[in-house]
Amino acid sequence: MNSAIQCISYMPLLRAYLISGRFRKHSEVNIDNPLGTGGKVLEELANLEETIWSGKVGVRYPSRFRNVFGRCLSQYSSNDQQDAQEFLNDLLDSLHEDSNKV
């Protein structure tokens, strides 16, 4: 999970979108999409990115993000080892569904 989050953190456009909070200001969160997480994963990833890039915290453990993600996608609720590619795919899909206004 950590390596996938680090990869996402270095995607400049996505990072800027999350840190800016634009999705909050322009109501770009689809809380009614049954395929999404009600915006929970999008919001929590944005909070994590803000913390990572604030420069105020040395080491940041994504415990809160992991708990939210595990509640939304039950296969990640335990401490079992997960495939990074599968996690990244599920994370990107959750972000897509949470921000999909169609």
CSV table of N, CA and C in Angstrom, one decimal:
chain,number,residue,atom,x,y,z
A,1,MET,N,0.8,-1.2,0.0
A,1,MET,CA,0.0,0.0,0.0
A,1,MET,C,0.9,1.3,0.0
A,2,ASN,N,1.9,1.3,0.8
A,2,ASN,CA,2.8,2.4,0.9
A,2,ASN,C,3.4,2.8,-0.5
A,3,SER,N,3.9,1.8,-1.2
A,3,SER,CA,4.5,2.0,-2.5
A,3,SER,C,3.5,2.6,-3.5
A,4,ALA,N,2.3,2.1,-3.4
A,4,ALA,CA,1.2,2.6,-4.4
A,4,ALA,C,0.9,4.0,-4.0
A,5,ILE,N,0.8,4.3,-2.7
A,5,ILE,CA,0.5,5.7,-2.3
A,5,ILE,C,1.6,6.7,-2.7
A,6,GLN,N,2.8,6.2,-2.6
A,6,GLN,CA,4.0,7.0,-3.0
A,6,GLN,C,3.9,7.3,-4.5
A,7,CYS,N,3.6,6.3,-5.3
A,7,CYS,CA,3.5,6.5,-6.7
A,7,CYS,C,2.4,7.5,-7.0
A,8,ILE,N,1.3,7.4,-6.4
A,8,ILE,CA,0.2,8.4,-6.7
A,8,ILE,C,0.6,9.8,-6.2
A,9,SER,N,1.4,9.8,-5.1
A,9,SER,CA,1.8,11.1,-4.6
A,9,SER,C,2.7,11.9,-5.6
A,10,TYR,N,3.4,11.1,-6.5
A,10,TYR,CA,4.3,11.8,-7.4
A,10,TYR,C,3.7,12.0,-8.8
A,11,MET,N,2.3,11.9,-8.9
A,11,MET,CA,1.6,12.3,-10.1
A,11,MET,C,1.2,13.7,-9.9
A,12,PRO,N,1.9,14.7,-10.6
A,12,PRO,CA,1.7,16.1,-10.3
A,12,PRO,C,0.3,16.6,-10.5
A,13,LEU,N,-0.4,16.2,-11.5
A,13,LEU,CA,-1.8,16.7,-11.7
A,13,LEU,C,-2.8,16.2,-10.7
A,14,LEU,N,-2.7,14.9,-10.3
A,14,LEU,CA,-3.5,14.3,-9.3
A,14,LEU,C,-3.2,14.9,-7.9
A,15,ARG,N,-1.9,15.0,-7.6
A,15,ARG,CA,-1.5,15.6,-6.4
A,15,ARG,C,-2.0,17.0,-6.2
A,16,ALA,N,-1.9,17.8,-7.3
A,16,ALA,CA,-2.4,19.2,-7.2
A,16,ALA,C,-3.9,19.3,-7.0
A,17,TYR,N,-4.6,18.4,-7.7
A,17,TYR,CA,-6.0,18.3,-7.6
A,17,TYR,C,-6.5,18.0,-6.2
A,18,LEU,N,-5.8,17.0,-5.6
A,18,LEU,CA,-6.2,16.6,-4.2
A,18,LEU,C,-5.8,17.6,-3.2
A,19,ILE,N,-4.6,18.2,-3.3
A,19,ILE,CA,-4.1,19.2,-2.3
A,19,ILE,C,-4.9,20.5,-2.4
A,20,SER,N,-5.3,20.9,-3.6
A,20,SER,CA,-6.0,22.1,-3.8
A,20,SER,C,-7.4,22.1,-3.2
A,21,GLY,N,-7.9,20.9,-3.0
A,21,GLY,CA,-9.3,20.8,-2.5
A,21,GLY,C,-10.4,21.2,-3.5
A,22,ARG,N,-10.0,21.3,-4.8
A,22,ARG,CA,-10.9,21.7,-5.9
A,22,ARG,C,-12.1,20.9,-5.9
A,23,PHE,N,-12.0,19.6,-5.6
A,23,PHE,CA,-13.2,18.7,-5.7
A,23,PHE,C,-14.2,19.1,-4.6
A,24,ARG,N,-13.7,19.7,-3.5
A,24,ARG,CA,-14.6,20.1,-2.5
A,24,ARG,C,-15.3,21.4,-2.9
A,25,LYS,N,-14.5,22.4,-3.4
A,25,LYS,CA,-15.1,23.7,-3.8
A,25,LYS,C,-16.1,23.6,-4.9
A,26,HIS,N,-15.9,22.7,-5.8
A,26,HIS,CA,-16.7,22.6,-7.0
A,26,HIS,C,-17.7,21.5,-7.0
A,27,SER,N,-17.9,20.9,-5.8
A,27,SER,CA,-18.8,19.8,-5.6
A,27,SER,C,-18.6,18.7,-6.6
A,28,GLU,N,-17.4,18.2,-6.8
A,28,GLU,CA,-17.0,17.2,-7.7
A,28,GLU,C,-17.0,15.8,-7.1
A,29,VAL,N,-17.6,15.7,-5.9
A,29,VAL,CA,-17.7,14.4,-5.3
A,29,VAL,C,-19.0,13.8,-5.5
A,30,ASN,N,-19.1,12.6,-6.0
A,30,ASN,CA,-20.4,11.9,-6.2
A,30,ASN,C,-20.6,11.0,-5.1
A,31,ILE,N,-21.4,11.4,-4.1
A,31,ILE,CA,-21.7,10.6,-2.9
A,31,ILE,C,-22.8,9.6,-3.1
A,32,ASP,N,-23.5,9.8,-4.3
A,32,ASP,CA,-24.7,8.9,-4.6
A,32,ASP,C,-24.3,7.7,-5.4
A,33,ASN,N,-23.1,7.6,-5.9
A,33,ASN,CA,-22.7,6.6,-6.8
A,33,ASN,C,-22.6,5.3,-6.1
A,34,PRO,N,-23.4,4.3,-6.4
A,34,PRO,CA,-23.3,3.0,-5.6
A,34,PRO,C,-22.0,2.2,-5.9
A,35,LEU,N,-21.3,2.6,-6.9
A,35,LEU,CA,-20.0,1.9,-7.2
A,35,LEU,C,-18.8,2.6,-6.4
A,36,GLY,N,-19.1,3.7,-5.9
A,36,GLY,CA,-18.0,4.5,-5.2
A,36,GLY,C,-18.1,4.3,-3.7
A,37,THR,N,-17.4,5.1,-3.0
A,37,THR,CA,-17.3,5.0,-1.5
A,37,THR,C,-18.0,6.2,-0.8
A,38,GLY,N,-18.8,6.9,-1.6
A,38,GLY,CA,-19.4,8.1,-1.0
A,38,GLY,C,-18.5,9.3,-0.8
A,39,GLY,N,-17.3,9.2,-1.5
A,39,GLY,CA,-16.3,10.3,-1.4
A,39,GLY,C,-15.4,10.1,-0.3
A,40,LYS,N,-15.5,9.0,0.5
A,40,LYS,CA,-14.7,8.8,1.7
A,40,LYS,C,-13.2,8.6,1.3
A,41,VAL,N,-13.0,7.8,0.3
A,41,VAL,CA,-11.6,7.5,-0.1
A,41,VAL,C,-11.0,8.7,-0.8
A,42,LEU,N,-11.7,9.4,-1.6
A,42,LEU,CA,-11.2,10.7,-2.2
A,42,LEU,C,-10.8,11.7,-1.1
A,43,GLU,N,-11.7,11.9,-0.1
A,43,GLU,CA,-11.4,12.8,0.9
A,43,GLU,C,-10.2,12.4,1.8
A,44,GLU,N,-10.2,11.2,2.1
A,44,GLU,CA,-9.1,10.7,3.0
A,44,GLU,C,-7.7,10.7,2.3
A,45,LEU,N,-7.7,10.4,1.0
A,45,LEU,CA,-6.5,10.5,0.2
A,45,LEU,C,-6.0,11.9,0.1
A,46,ALA,N,-7.0,12.8,-0.1
A,46,ALA,CA,-6.6,14.2,-0.1
A,46,ALA,C,-6.0,14.7,1.2
A,47,ASN,N,-6.6,14.3,2.3
A,47,ASN,CA,-6.1,14.6,3.6
A,47,ASN,C,-4.6,14.1,3.8
A,48,LEU,N,-4.4,12.8,3.4
A,48,LEU,CA,-3.1,12.2,3.5
A,48,LEU,C,-2.1,13.0,2.6
A,49,GLU,N,-2.5,13.3,1.4
A,49,GLU,CA,-1.6,14.1,0.5
A,49,GLU,C,-1.2,15.4,1.1
A,50,GLU,N,-2.2,16.1,1.7
A,50,GLU,CA,-2.0,17.4,2.3
A,50,GLU,C,-0.9,17.3,3.4
A,51,THR,N,-1.0,16.2,4.2
A,51,THR,CA,-0.1,16.0,5.3
A,51,THR,C,1.3,15.6,4.7
A,52,ILE,N,1.3,14.7,3.7
A,52,ILE,CA,2.6,14.3,3.2
A,52,ILE,C,3.4,15.5,2.6
A,53,TRP,N,2.7,16.4,1.9
A,53,TRP,CA,3.3,17.5,1.2
A,53,TRP,C,3.4,18.8,2.0
A,54,SER,N,2.9,18.8,3.2
A,54,SER,CA,2.9,20.0,4.0
A,54,SER,C,4.3,20.4,4.5
A,55,GLY,N,5.2,19.4,4.6
A,55,GLY,CA,6.5,19.6,5.1
A,55,GLY,C,6.6,19.7,6.6
A,56,LYS,N,5.4,19.5,7.3
A,56,LYS,CA,5.4,19.7,8.8
A,56,LYS,C,5.5,18.4,9.5
A,57,VAL,N,5.4,17.3,8.8
A,57,VAL,CA,5.5,16.0,9.5
A,57,VAL,C,6.6,15.2,8.8
A,58,GLY,N,7.5,14.5,9.6
A,58,GLY,CA,8.6,13.7,9.1
A,58,GLY,C,8.0,12.4,8.5
A,59,VAL,N,7.8,11.5,9.3
A,59,VAL,CA,7.3,10.2,8.9
A,59,VAL,C,5.8,10.2,9.1
A,60,ARG,N,5.1,9.7,8.1
A,60,ARG,CA,3.6,9.7,8.1
A,60,ARG,C,3.1,8.3,7.9
A,61,TYR,N,2.4,7.7,8.8
A,61,TYR,CA,1.8,6.4,8.6
A,61,TYR,C,0.4,6.6,8.1
A,62,PRO,N,0.0,5.9,7.0
A,62,PRO,CA,-1.3,6.1,6.5
A,62,PRO,C,-2.4,5.3,7.2
A,63,SER,N,-2.3,5.2,8.5
A,63,SER,CA,-3.3,4.4,9.3
A,63,SER,C,-4.7,4.8,9.1
A,64,ARG,N,-5.0,6.0,9.2
A,64,ARG,CA,-6.4,6.5,9.0
A,64,ARG,C,-6.9,6.2,7.6
A,65,PHE,N,-6.0,6.5,6.6
A,65,PHE,CA,-6.4,6.2,5.2
A,65,PHE,C,-6.7,4.7,5.1
A,66,ARG,N,-5.8,3.8,5.6
A,66,ARG,CA,-6.0,2.4,5.5
A,66,ARG,C,-7.3,1.9,6.2
A,67,ASN,N,-7.6,2.5,7.3
A,67,ASN,CA,-8.8,2.1,8.0
A,67,ASN,C,-10.1,2.5,7.2
A,68,VAL,N,-10.1,3.7,6.6
A,68,VAL,CA,-11.2,4.1,5.8
A,68,VAL,C,-11.3,3.3,4.5
A,69,PHE,N,-10.2,3.0,3.9
A,69,PHE,CA,-10.1,2.2,2.7
A,69,PHE,C,-10.6,0.8,3.0
A,70,GLY,N,-10.2,0.2,4.1
A,70,GLY,CA,-10.6,-1.1,4.6
A,70,GLY,C,-12.1,-1.2,4.9
A,71,ARG,N,-12.7,-0.1,5.4
A,71,ARG,CA,-14.1,-0.1,5.6
A,71,ARG,C,-14.9,-0.1,4.3
A,72,CYS,N,-14.4,0.6,3.3
A,72,CYS,CA,-15.0,0.8,2.1
A,72,CYS,C,-14.9,-0.5,1.2
A,73,LEU,N,-13.7,-1.1,1.2
A,73,LEU,CA,-13.4,-2.3,0.4
A,73,LEU,C,-12.9,-3.4,1.4
A,74,SER,N,-13.8,-4.3,1.7
A,74,SER,CA,-13.6,-5.2,2.8
A,74,SER,C,-12.4,-6.1,2.6
A,75,GLN,N,-11.9,-6.3,1.3
A,75,GLN,CA,-10.8,-7.2,1.1
A,75,GLN,C,-9.5,-6.6,1.7
A,76,TYR,N,-9.5,-5.3,2.1
A,76,TYR,CA,-8.4,-4.6,2.6
A,76,TYR,C,-8.6,-4.3,4.1
A,77,SER,N,-9.6,-4.9,4.7
A,77,SER,CA,-9.8,-4.6,6.1
A,77,SER,C,-8.9,-5.3,7.1
A,78,SER,N,-8.3,-6.4,6.7
A,78,SER,CA,-7.4,-7.2,7.5
A,78,SER,C,-6.0,-6.7,7.3
A,79,ASN,N,-5.1,-7.3,8.1
A,79,ASN,CA,-3.7,-7.0,8.0
A,79,ASN,C,-2.9,-7.9,7.0
A,80,ASP,N,-3.7,-8.6,6.2
A,80,ASP,CA,-3.0,-9.5,5.2
A,80,ASP,C,-2.3,-8.7,4.1
A,81,GLN,N,-1.2,-9.3,3.6
A,81,GLN,CA,-0.4,-8.7,2.6
A,81,GLN,C,-1.3,-8.6,1.3
A,82,GLN,N,-1.2,-7.5,0.6
A,82,GLN,CA,-2.0,-7.3,-0.6
A,82,GLN,C,-1.0,-7.0,-1.8
A,83,ASP,N,-1.4,-7.4,-3.0
A,83,ASP,CA,-0.7,-7.1,-4.2
A,83,ASP,C,-0.7,-5.6,-4.4
A,84,ALA,N,0.4,-4.9,-4.6
A,84,ALA,CA,0.4,-3.5,-4.8
A,84,ALA,C,-0.3,-3.1,-6.1
A,85,GLN,N,-0.2,-3.8,-7.2
A,85,GLN,CA,-0.9,-3.5,-8.4
A,85,GLN,C,-2.4,-3.6,-8.2
A,86,GLU,N,-2.9,-4.6,-7.5
A,86,GLU,CA,-4.3,-4.8,-7.2
A,86,GLU,C,-4.8,-3.6,-6.4
A,87,PHE,N,-4.0,-3.3,-5.3
A,87,PHE,CA,-4.4,-2.2,-4.5
A,87,PHE,C,-4.5,-0.9,-5.3
A,88,LEU,N,-3.5,-0.6,-6.1
A,88,LEU,CA,-3.5,0.6,-6.9
A,88,LEU,C,-4.7,0.6,-7.9
A,89,ASN,N,-5.0,-0.5,-8.5
A,89,ASN,CA,-6.1,-0.6,-9.4
A,89,ASN,C,-7.4,-0.2,-8.6
A,90,ASP,N,-7.6,-0.8,-7.4
A,90,ASP,CA,-8.8,-0.6,-6.6
A,90,ASP,C,-8.9,0.9,-6.1
A,91,LEU,N,-7.7,1.4,-5.8
A,91,LEU,CA,-7.7,2.8,-5.3
A,91,LEU,C,-8.1,3.8,-6.5
A,92,LEU,N,-7.5,3.6,-7.6
A,92,LEU,CA,-7.8,4.4,-8.8
A,92,LEU,C,-9.3,4.3,-9.2
A,93,ASP,N,-9.8,3.1,-9.1
A,93,ASP,CA,-11.2,2.8,-9.4
A,93,ASP,C,-12.1,3.6,-8.4
A,94,SER,N,-11.7,3.5,-7.1
A,94,SER,CA,-12.5,4.2,-6.1
A,94,SER,C,-12.5,5.7,-6.3
A,95,LEU,N,-11.3,6.2,-6.6
A,95,LEU,CA,-11.2,7.7,-6.9
A,95,LEU,C,-12.0,8.1,-8.1
A,96,HIS,N,-12.0,7.2,-9.1
A,96,HIS,CA,-12.8,7.5,-10.4
A,96,HIS,C,-14.3,7.5,-10.0
A,97,GLU,N,-14.8,6.5,-9.3
A,97,GLU,CA,-16.2,6.4,-9.0
A,97,GLU,C,-16.6,7.6,-8.0
A,98,ASP,N,-15.7,7.9,-7.1
A,98,ASP,CA,-16.1,9.0,-6.2
A,98,ASP,C,-16.1,10.4,-6.9
A,99,SER,N,-15.4,10.5,-8.0
A,99,SER,CA,-15.4,11.8,-8.7
A,99,SER,C,-16.2,11.8,-10.0
A,100,ASN,N,-16.8,10.7,-10.3
A,100,ASN,CA,-17.6,10.5,-11.5
A,100,ASN,C,-19.0,11.2,-11.4
A,101,LYS,N,-19.2,12.2,-12.1
A,101,LYS,CA,-20.5,12.9,-12.0
A,101,LYS,C,-21.5,12.5,-13.0
A,102,VAL,N,-21.2,11.5,-13.8
A,102,VAL,CA,-22.1,11.1,-14.9
A,102,VAL,C,-23.2,10.2,-14.2
